[in-house]
Amino acid sequence: QAKHQGKSSYAHFTPELSEISHERLQMESRMRRALELQEFELYFQPIVDTATGKLRAAEALLRWNNPVMGLVMPDRFIPLAEETGLIVPIGEWVLEQACLAATGWKAITGQDIGISVNVSPRQFRDPGFTKAVMRALSNNELAPKRLELEITERLLLDNSIETAEILREMDSAGIRLSVDDFGTGYSALSYLKSYPFDTLKIDKSFVQDVMKESEDATLVRAIINMAHSLGLTVVAEGVEDEQQTHFLQQEGCDFAQGYFYSRPLPAGEFTEWLRTNHRISI
Ligand code: C2E
Ligand code: MG
Ligand code: MG
Ligand code: MG
């Protein structure tokens, strides 16, 4: 009986598995060509001062426009880019384009607007990472303090000396560092005092239910207070409505980001947004 079942499930799974690996291979080969075919595009989402509604910075969010697959969202291709190492050249392109965009906004508004860039572990650990960051800044004449690198707790799990050194190097260069998706990473909180972070970004899963689940409200309040007592700035992610905004204002959350303010926008639309909402908070 067991043998029979094993055999039939084996027979059942083989074609599906090979279909999946075929899809992956196809995606990988498309991704290899995507940079030179200029299929990647950065979208930008405002990060806003909760008290004043003024803009502080924008987060760069990667999109892939593929002629066959259409608009591909990062959750669908970043993991494969990480596995294959393609995230290294893609990430360099992102850094370059993000700094270029921030310099352009200064020309439009006359003011310094920060840019936040997501960095995944494979990219961070690449030996050329520090140089790539410095090059993107100098190529685009962007002040280091206008660049914020967003990393997740996942990167800190290995507790490596190299990770600590790179973080310190970035910090001494004046680049800002934030913990993205805070609260989802299962890592020990002690890293917050040993690494030079500037900002905590509260994961949207906590923010989305602050008005529905009193536990989430308690957690968000506690995260804000803890961050402030450690001297960190707090950004709430995934803010979708006015009640959430009020709650965050009341709790003293410094900045917010979410559909309530704006969806991530293509460069041209973001520039339009800047022209019309151009109250800037630095
Ligand atoms: P993340 O860094 O946490 O980015 C925030 C995500 O939340 C974005 O998803 C954004 O579109 C979405 N979001 C913003 N406001 C709201 C809201 O009010 N409600 C909801 N439900 N969602 C909101 P997106 O653009 O799909 O990116 C997903 C993840 O992919 C990012 O999460 C980040 O981890 C990764 N990613 C994006 N761009 C890059 C990149 O250039 N490099 C690397 N390594 N990772 C990237
Ligand atoms: Mg992020
Ligand atoms: Mg610092
Ligand atoms: Mg996040």
Short mmCIF file of C-alpha atoms and ligand atoms in Angstrom, two decimals:
data_model
loop_
_atom_site.label_atom_id
_atom_site.label_comp_id
_atom_site.label_asym_id
_atom_site.label_seq_id
_atom_site.Cartn_x
_atom_site.Cartn_y
_atom_site.Cartn_z
CA GLN A 1 0.00 0.00 0.00
CA ALA A 2 2.67 2.48 1.12
CA LYS A 3 4.91 1.47 -1.75
CA HIS A 4 2.08 1.93 -4.19
CA GLN A 5 1.26 5.35 -2.83
CA GLY A 6 4.89 6.38 -2.93
CA LYS A 7 5.16 5.33 -6.51
CA SER A 8 2.03 7.11 -7.65
CA SER A 9 2.91 10.32 -5.88
CA TYR A 10 6.36 10.10 -7.42
CA ALA A 11 4.81 9.69 -10.86
CA HIS A 12 2.50 12.58 -10.07
CA PHE A 13 5.21 14.97 -8.93
CA THR A 14 7.87 14.45 -11.59
CA PRO A 15 6.29 16.47 -14.37
CA GLU A 16 5.38 19.28 -11.99
CA LEU A 17 8.88 19.50 -10.59
CA SER A 18 10.45 19.58 -14.00
CA GLU A 19 7.96 22.21 -15.02
CA ILE A 20 9.03 24.33 -12.06
CA SER A 21 12.73 23.93 -12.79
CA HIS A 22 12.11 24.66 -16.44
CA GLU A 23 10.34 27.86 -15.46
CA ARG A 24 13.20 28.81 -13.17
CA LEU A 25 15.80 28.21 -15.86
CA GLN A 26 13.79 30.25 -18.30
CA MET A 27 13.44 33.08 -15.79
CA GLU A 28 17.13 32.93 -15.00
CA SER A 29 18.14 33.23 -18.63
CA ARG A 30 15.72 36.11 -19.14
CA MET A 31 17.12 37.79 -16.03
CA ARG A 32 20.67 37.44 -17.38
CA ARG A 33 19.72 39.57 -20.37
CA ALA A 34 17.42 41.98 -18.55
CA LEU A 35 20.10 44.52 -17.60
CA GLU A 36 21.44 45.01 -21.10
CA LEU A 37 17.93 45.03 -22.54
CA GLN A 38 17.08 47.76 -20.01
CA GLU A 39 14.08 45.90 -18.66
CA PHE A 40 14.58 47.00 -15.05
CA GLU A 41 12.91 50.12 -13.74
CA LEU A 42 12.93 51.85 -10.38
CA TYR A 43 9.71 53.01 -8.78
CA PHE A 44 9.79 55.50 -5.92
CA GLN A 45 7.59 55.70 -2.86
CA PRO A 46 7.53 58.77 -0.58
CA ILE A 47 8.50 58.47 3.09
CA VAL A 48 6.67 61.23 4.92
CA ASP A 49 6.96 63.02 8.27
CA THR A 50 3.91 61.83 10.24
CA ALA A 51 3.53 65.09 12.13
CA THR A 52 3.80 67.51 9.21
CA GLY A 53 3.09 65.41 6.13
CA LYS A 54 6.32 66.65 4.58
CA LEU A 55 8.54 64.45 2.45
CA ARG A 56 11.73 63.13 3.95
CA ALA A 57 12.94 60.58 1.43
CA ALA A 58 11.81 58.05 -1.12
CA GLU A 59 12.35 54.32 -1.22
CA ALA A 60 13.57 52.85 -4.51
CA LEU A 61 11.59 49.73 -5.42
CA LEU A 62 12.67 47.57 -8.31
CA ARG A 63 10.38 46.43 -11.13
CA TRP A 64 11.12 44.19 -14.09
CA ASN A 65 9.33 44.85 -17.36
CA ASN A 66 9.70 41.72 -19.43
CA PRO A 67 8.06 41.49 -22.86
CA VAL A 68 6.86 37.93 -22.18
CA MET A 69 6.11 38.03 -18.44
CA GLY A 70 4.88 41.61 -18.22
CA LEU A 71 5.52 43.66 -15.08
CA VAL A 72 7.29 41.38 -12.62
CA MET A 73 7.28 42.34 -8.94
CA PRO A 74 10.43 41.94 -6.80
CA ASP A 75 9.04 39.17 -4.59
CA ARG A 76 8.88 37.04 -7.74
CA PHE A 77 12.44 37.60 -8.96
CA ILE A 78 14.68 38.88 -6.15
CA PRO A 79 14.97 35.43 -4.51
CA LEU A 80 16.20 33.92 -7.80
CA ALA A 81 18.51 36.88 -8.37
CA GLU A 82 19.96 36.19 -4.91
CA GLU A 83 20.43 32.47 -5.55
CA THR A 84 22.14 32.99 -8.89
CA GLY A 85 24.26 35.96 -7.77
CA LEU A 86 22.64 38.15 -10.43
CA ILE A 87 21.58 40.43 -7.58
CA VAL A 88 25.15 41.77 -7.55
CA PRO A 89 25.10 43.50 -10.97
CA ILE A 90 21.38 44.25 -10.61
CA GLY A 91 21.99 45.79 -7.19
CA GLU A 92 24.80 47.96 -8.59
CA TRP A 93 22.44 49.21 -11.25
CA VAL A 94 19.83 49.98 -8.58
CA LEU A 95 22.35 51.94 -6.47
CA GLU A 96 23.50 53.93 -9.49
CA GLN A 97 19.97 54.75 -10.68
CA ALA A 98 18.74 55.57 -7.18
CA CYS A 99 21.56 58.07 -6.56
CA LEU A 100 21.04 59.55 -10.03
CA ALA A 101 17.34 60.05 -9.30
CA ALA A 102 18.00 61.71 -5.94
CA THR A 103 20.43 64.14 -7.56
CA GLY A 104 17.79 64.95 -10.18
CA TRP A 105 15.18 65.75 -7.50
CA LYS A 106 17.56 68.26 -5.99
CA ALA A 107 17.77 70.01 -9.33
CA ILE A 108 13.95 70.16 -9.46
CA THR A 109 13.11 71.13 -5.88
CA GLY A 110 16.33 72.82 -4.78
CA GLN A 111 16.26 70.59 -1.74
CA ASP A 112 17.99 67.48 -0.56
CA ILE A 113 15.71 64.48 -0.62
CA GLY A 114 16.95 61.19 0.75
CA ILE A 115 16.89 57.91 -1.11
CA SER A 116 16.49 54.50 0.52
CA VAL A 117 17.83 51.45 -1.26
CA ASN A 118 17.14 47.82 -0.37
CA VAL A 119 20.20 45.62 -0.09
CA SER A 120 19.93 41.85 0.06
CA PRO A 121 22.39 39.64 1.94
CA ARG A 122 24.20 38.20 -1.10
CA GLN A 123 24.78 41.69 -2.43
CA PHE A 124 25.95 42.99 0.94
CA ARG A 125 28.45 40.16 1.30
CA ASP A 126 29.91 40.61 -2.17
CA PRO A 127 33.53 41.82 -1.90
CA GLY A 128 32.81 44.71 -4.29
CA PHE A 129 29.82 46.04 -2.36
CA THR A 130 31.45 48.91 -0.46
CA LYS A 131 33.15 50.16 -3.61
CA ALA A 132 29.91 49.98 -5.57
CA VAL A 133 28.14 52.11 -2.97
CA MET A 134 30.91 54.72 -2.87
CA ARG A 135 31.06 54.79 -6.68
CA ALA A 136 27.31 55.36 -6.99
CA LEU A 137 27.57 58.29 -4.56
CA SER A 138 30.55 59.94 -6.23
CA ASN A 139 29.37 59.34 -9.82
CA ASN A 140 26.18 61.16 -8.98
CA GLU A 141 27.60 63.69 -6.54
CA LEU A 142 25.18 62.64 -3.85
CA ALA A 143 26.03 63.41 -0.22
CA PRO A 144 26.41 60.13 1.72
CA LYS A 145 23.86 61.21 4.34
CA ARG A 146 21.20 61.31 1.60
CA LEU A 147 21.59 57.59 1.02
CA GLU A 148 20.01 55.07 3.36
CA LEU A 149 20.64 51.36 2.96
CA GLU A 150 17.81 49.08 4.07
CA ILE A 151 18.81 45.67 5.28
CA THR A 152 16.79 42.97 6.97
CA GLU A 153 17.48 41.19 10.25
CA ARG A 154 18.13 38.06 8.21
CA LEU A 155 21.53 39.50 7.26
CA LEU A 156 22.54 39.81 10.92
CA LEU A 157 21.71 36.23 11.84
CA ASP A 158 25.19 34.98 10.94
CA ASN A 159 26.77 37.32 13.50
CA SER A 160 29.83 37.67 11.30
CA ILE A 161 32.68 40.08 11.87
CA GLU A 162 32.62 41.04 8.18
CA THR A 163 29.01 42.16 8.39
CA ALA A 164 29.77 44.30 11.43
CA GLU A 165 32.79 45.81 9.69
CA ILE A 166 30.92 46.75 6.55
CA LEU A 167 28.13 48.31 8.60
CA ARG A 168 30.67 50.34 10.53
CA GLU A 169 32.44 51.39 7.35
CA MET A 170 29.16 52.61 5.83
CA ASP A 171 28.28 54.42 9.02
CA SER A 172 31.65 56.20 9.21
CA ALA A 173 31.22 57.29 5.59
CA GLY A 174 28.02 59.02 6.73
CA ILE A 175 25.61 56.65 4.98
CA ARG A 176 22.44 55.87 6.91
CA LEU A 177 21.43 52.36 7.81
CA SER A 178 18.00 51.01 8.48
CA VAL A 179 16.52 47.73 9.60
CA ASP A 180 13.76 46.80 7.15
CA ASP A 181 10.73 44.64 8.02
CA PHE A 182 11.52 45.05 11.70
CA GLY A 183 9.78 42.49 13.88
CA THR A 184 9.69 39.64 11.37
CA GLY A 185 13.29 38.47 11.54
CA TYR A 186 13.46 36.37 14.74
CA SER A 187 16.80 37.84 15.63
CA ALA A 188 18.06 38.89 19.03
CA LEU A 189 17.37 42.53 19.78
CA SER A 190 20.88 43.00 21.13
CA TYR A 191 22.13 43.74 17.61
CA LEU A 192 20.39 47.10 17.83
CA LYS A 193 22.92 48.36 20.31
CA SER A 194 25.98 46.78 18.72
CA TYR A 195 25.41 47.94 15.14
CA PRO A 196 25.25 51.56 13.95
CA PHE A 197 21.65 51.66 12.74
CA ASP A 198 19.82 54.96 12.32
CA THR A 199 16.30 53.80 11.53
CA LEU A 200 13.84 51.01 12.26
CA LYS A 201 11.17 50.29 9.69
CA ILE A 202 8.22 48.60 11.36
CA ASP A 203 6.95 45.82 9.14
CA LYS A 204 3.64 46.46 7.44
CA SER A 205 2.09 43.32 8.91
CA PHE A 206 2.03 45.06 12.34
CA VAL A 207 0.92 48.41 10.97
CA GLN A 208 -1.97 47.05 8.93
CA ASP A 209 -3.88 45.75 11.94
CA VAL A 210 -3.17 48.47 14.51
CA MET A 211 -6.83 49.50 14.50
CA LYS A 212 -8.17 45.92 14.51
CA GLU A 213 -5.87 43.99 16.83
CA SER A 214 -5.01 45.55 20.16
CA GLU A 215 -1.92 43.29 20.33
CA ASP A 216 -0.57 44.88 17.17
CA ALA A 217 -1.21 48.35 18.55
CA THR A 218 0.68 47.37 21.69
CA LEU A 219 3.58 46.00 19.65
CA VAL A 220 3.82 49.06 17.44
CA ARG A 221 3.74 51.35 20.48
CA ALA A 222 6.44 49.28 22.18
CA ILE A 223 8.66 49.25 19.07
CA ILE A 224 8.39 53.05 18.74
CA ASN A 225 9.31 53.57 22.40
CA MET A 226 12.16 51.09 22.30
CA ALA A 227 13.58 52.61 19.10
CA HIS A 228 13.41 56.11 20.51
CA SER A 229 15.13 55.16 23.72
CA LEU A 230 17.93 53.65 21.62
CA GLY A 231 18.16 56.88 19.63
CA LEU A 232 16.70 55.40 16.46
CA THR A 233 14.25 57.01 14.06
CA VAL A 234 11.08 55.03 13.27
CA VAL A 235 9.34 54.56 9.94
CA ALA A 236 5.99 52.73 9.76
CA GLU A 237 5.52 50.78 6.53
CA GLY A 238 2.26 49.91 4.81
CA VAL A 239 0.16 52.83 6.09
CA GLU A 240 -3.07 52.60 4.13
CA ASP A 241 -5.63 54.81 5.86
CA GLU A 242 -6.24 57.87 7.97
CA GLN A 243 -6.91 56.02 11.24
CA GLN A 244 -3.55 54.31 11.05
CA THR A 245 -1.96 57.69 10.38
CA HIS A 246 -3.66 59.20 13.45
CA PHE A 247 -2.56 56.30 15.60
CA LEU A 248 1.04 56.68 14.44
CA GLN A 249 0.98 60.45 15.01
CA GLN A 250 -0.37 59.92 18.50
CA GLU A 251 2.32 57.38 19.30
CA GLY A 252 5.07 59.67 18.06
CA CYS A 253 6.14 57.56 15.10
CA ASP A 254 8.52 59.79 13.13
CA PHE A 255 7.84 58.79 9.53
CA ALA A 256 5.34 56.81 7.53
CA GLN A 257 5.20 55.18 4.15
CA GLY A 258 2.24 53.56 2.42
CA TYR A 259 -0.60 53.75 -0.07
CA PHE A 260 -2.31 56.39 2.10
CA TYR A 261 0.39 58.85 1.04
CA SER A 262 1.27 57.37 -2.33
CA ARG A 263 1.84 54.08 -4.09
CA PRO A 264 5.33 53.48 -5.45
CA LEU A 265 5.51 55.59 -8.63
CA PRO A 266 7.56 55.41 -11.84
CA ALA A 267 10.21 58.17 -12.04
CA GLY A 268 8.12 60.55 -14.15
CA GLU A 269 5.06 60.28 -11.91
CA PHE A 270 7.18 60.64 -8.81
CA THR A 271 8.59 63.88 -10.20
CA GLU A 272 5.02 65.08 -10.78
CA TRP A 273 4.17 64.11 -7.19
CA LEU A 274 7.17 66.17 -6.04
CA ARG A 275 6.03 69.20 -8.01
CA THR A 276 2.56 69.12 -6.46
CA ASN A 277 3.40 67.94 -2.92
CA HIS A 278 6.66 69.61 -2.68
CA ARG A 279 6.69 70.33 1.00
CA ILE A 280 9.92 68.82 2.08
CA SER A 281 11.16 67.90 5.50
CA ILE A 282 14.82 67.16 6.04
P1 C2E B 1 10.25 46.34 1.31
O1 C2E B 1 11.61 46.90 1.20
O2 C2E B 1 9.73 46.07 2.66
O3 C2E B 1 9.33 47.37 0.52
C1 C2E B 1 8.03 47.71 0.91
C2 C2E B 1 7.02 46.95 0.10
O4 C2E B 1 5.71 47.27 0.57
C3 C2E B 1 7.01 47.31 -1.39
O5 C2E B 1 6.67 46.14 -2.11
C4 C2E B 1 5.89 48.33 -1.47
O6 C2E B 1 5.32 48.44 -2.75
C5 C2E B 1 4.91 47.74 -0.49
N1 C2E B 1 4.00 48.74 0.06
C6 C2E B 1 4.21 50.07 0.23
N2 C2E B 1 3.15 50.67 0.80
C7 C2E B 1 2.23 49.70 1.00
C8 C2E B 1 0.91 49.70 1.57
O7 C2E B 1 0.37 50.71 2.02
N3 C2E B 1 0.27 48.50 1.62
C9 C2E B 1 0.84 47.35 1.13
N4 C2E B 1 0.15 46.23 1.21
N5 C2E B 1 2.08 47.32 0.59
C10 C2E B 1 2.77 48.48 0.54
P2 C2E B 1 7.43 45.74 -3.45
O8 C2E B 1 7.77 46.97 -4.23
O9 C2E B 1 6.65 44.65 -4.11
O10 C2E B 1 8.80 45.13 -2.93
C11 C2E B 1 8.82 43.95 -2.17
C12 C2E B 1 10.17 43.69 -1.57
O11 C2E B 1 11.14 43.41 -2.58
C13 C2E B 1 10.74 44.89 -0.81
O12 C2E B 1 10.14 44.96 0.46
C14 C2E B 1 12.22 44.53 -0.79
O13 C2E B 1 12.49 43.61 0.23
C15 C2E B 1 12.41 43.84 -2.12
N6 C2E B 1 13.00 44.80 -3.08
C16 C2E B 1 12.40 45.77 -3.80
N7 C2E B 1 13.31 46.44 -4.56
C17 C2E B 1 14.51 45.89 -4.28
C18 C2E B 1 15.87 46.16 -4.75
O14 C2E B 1 16.14 47.08 -5.52
N8 C2E B 1 16.85 45.34 -4.25
C19 C2E B 1 16.59 44.35 -3.35
N9 C2E B 1 17.63 43.61 -2.91
N10 C2E B 1 15.35 44.08 -2.90
C20 C2E B 1 14.33 44.85 -3.36
MG MG B 2 12.61 48.33 2.06
MG MG B 3 24.89 56.33 11.60
MG MG B 4 9.70 46.33 4.50
#
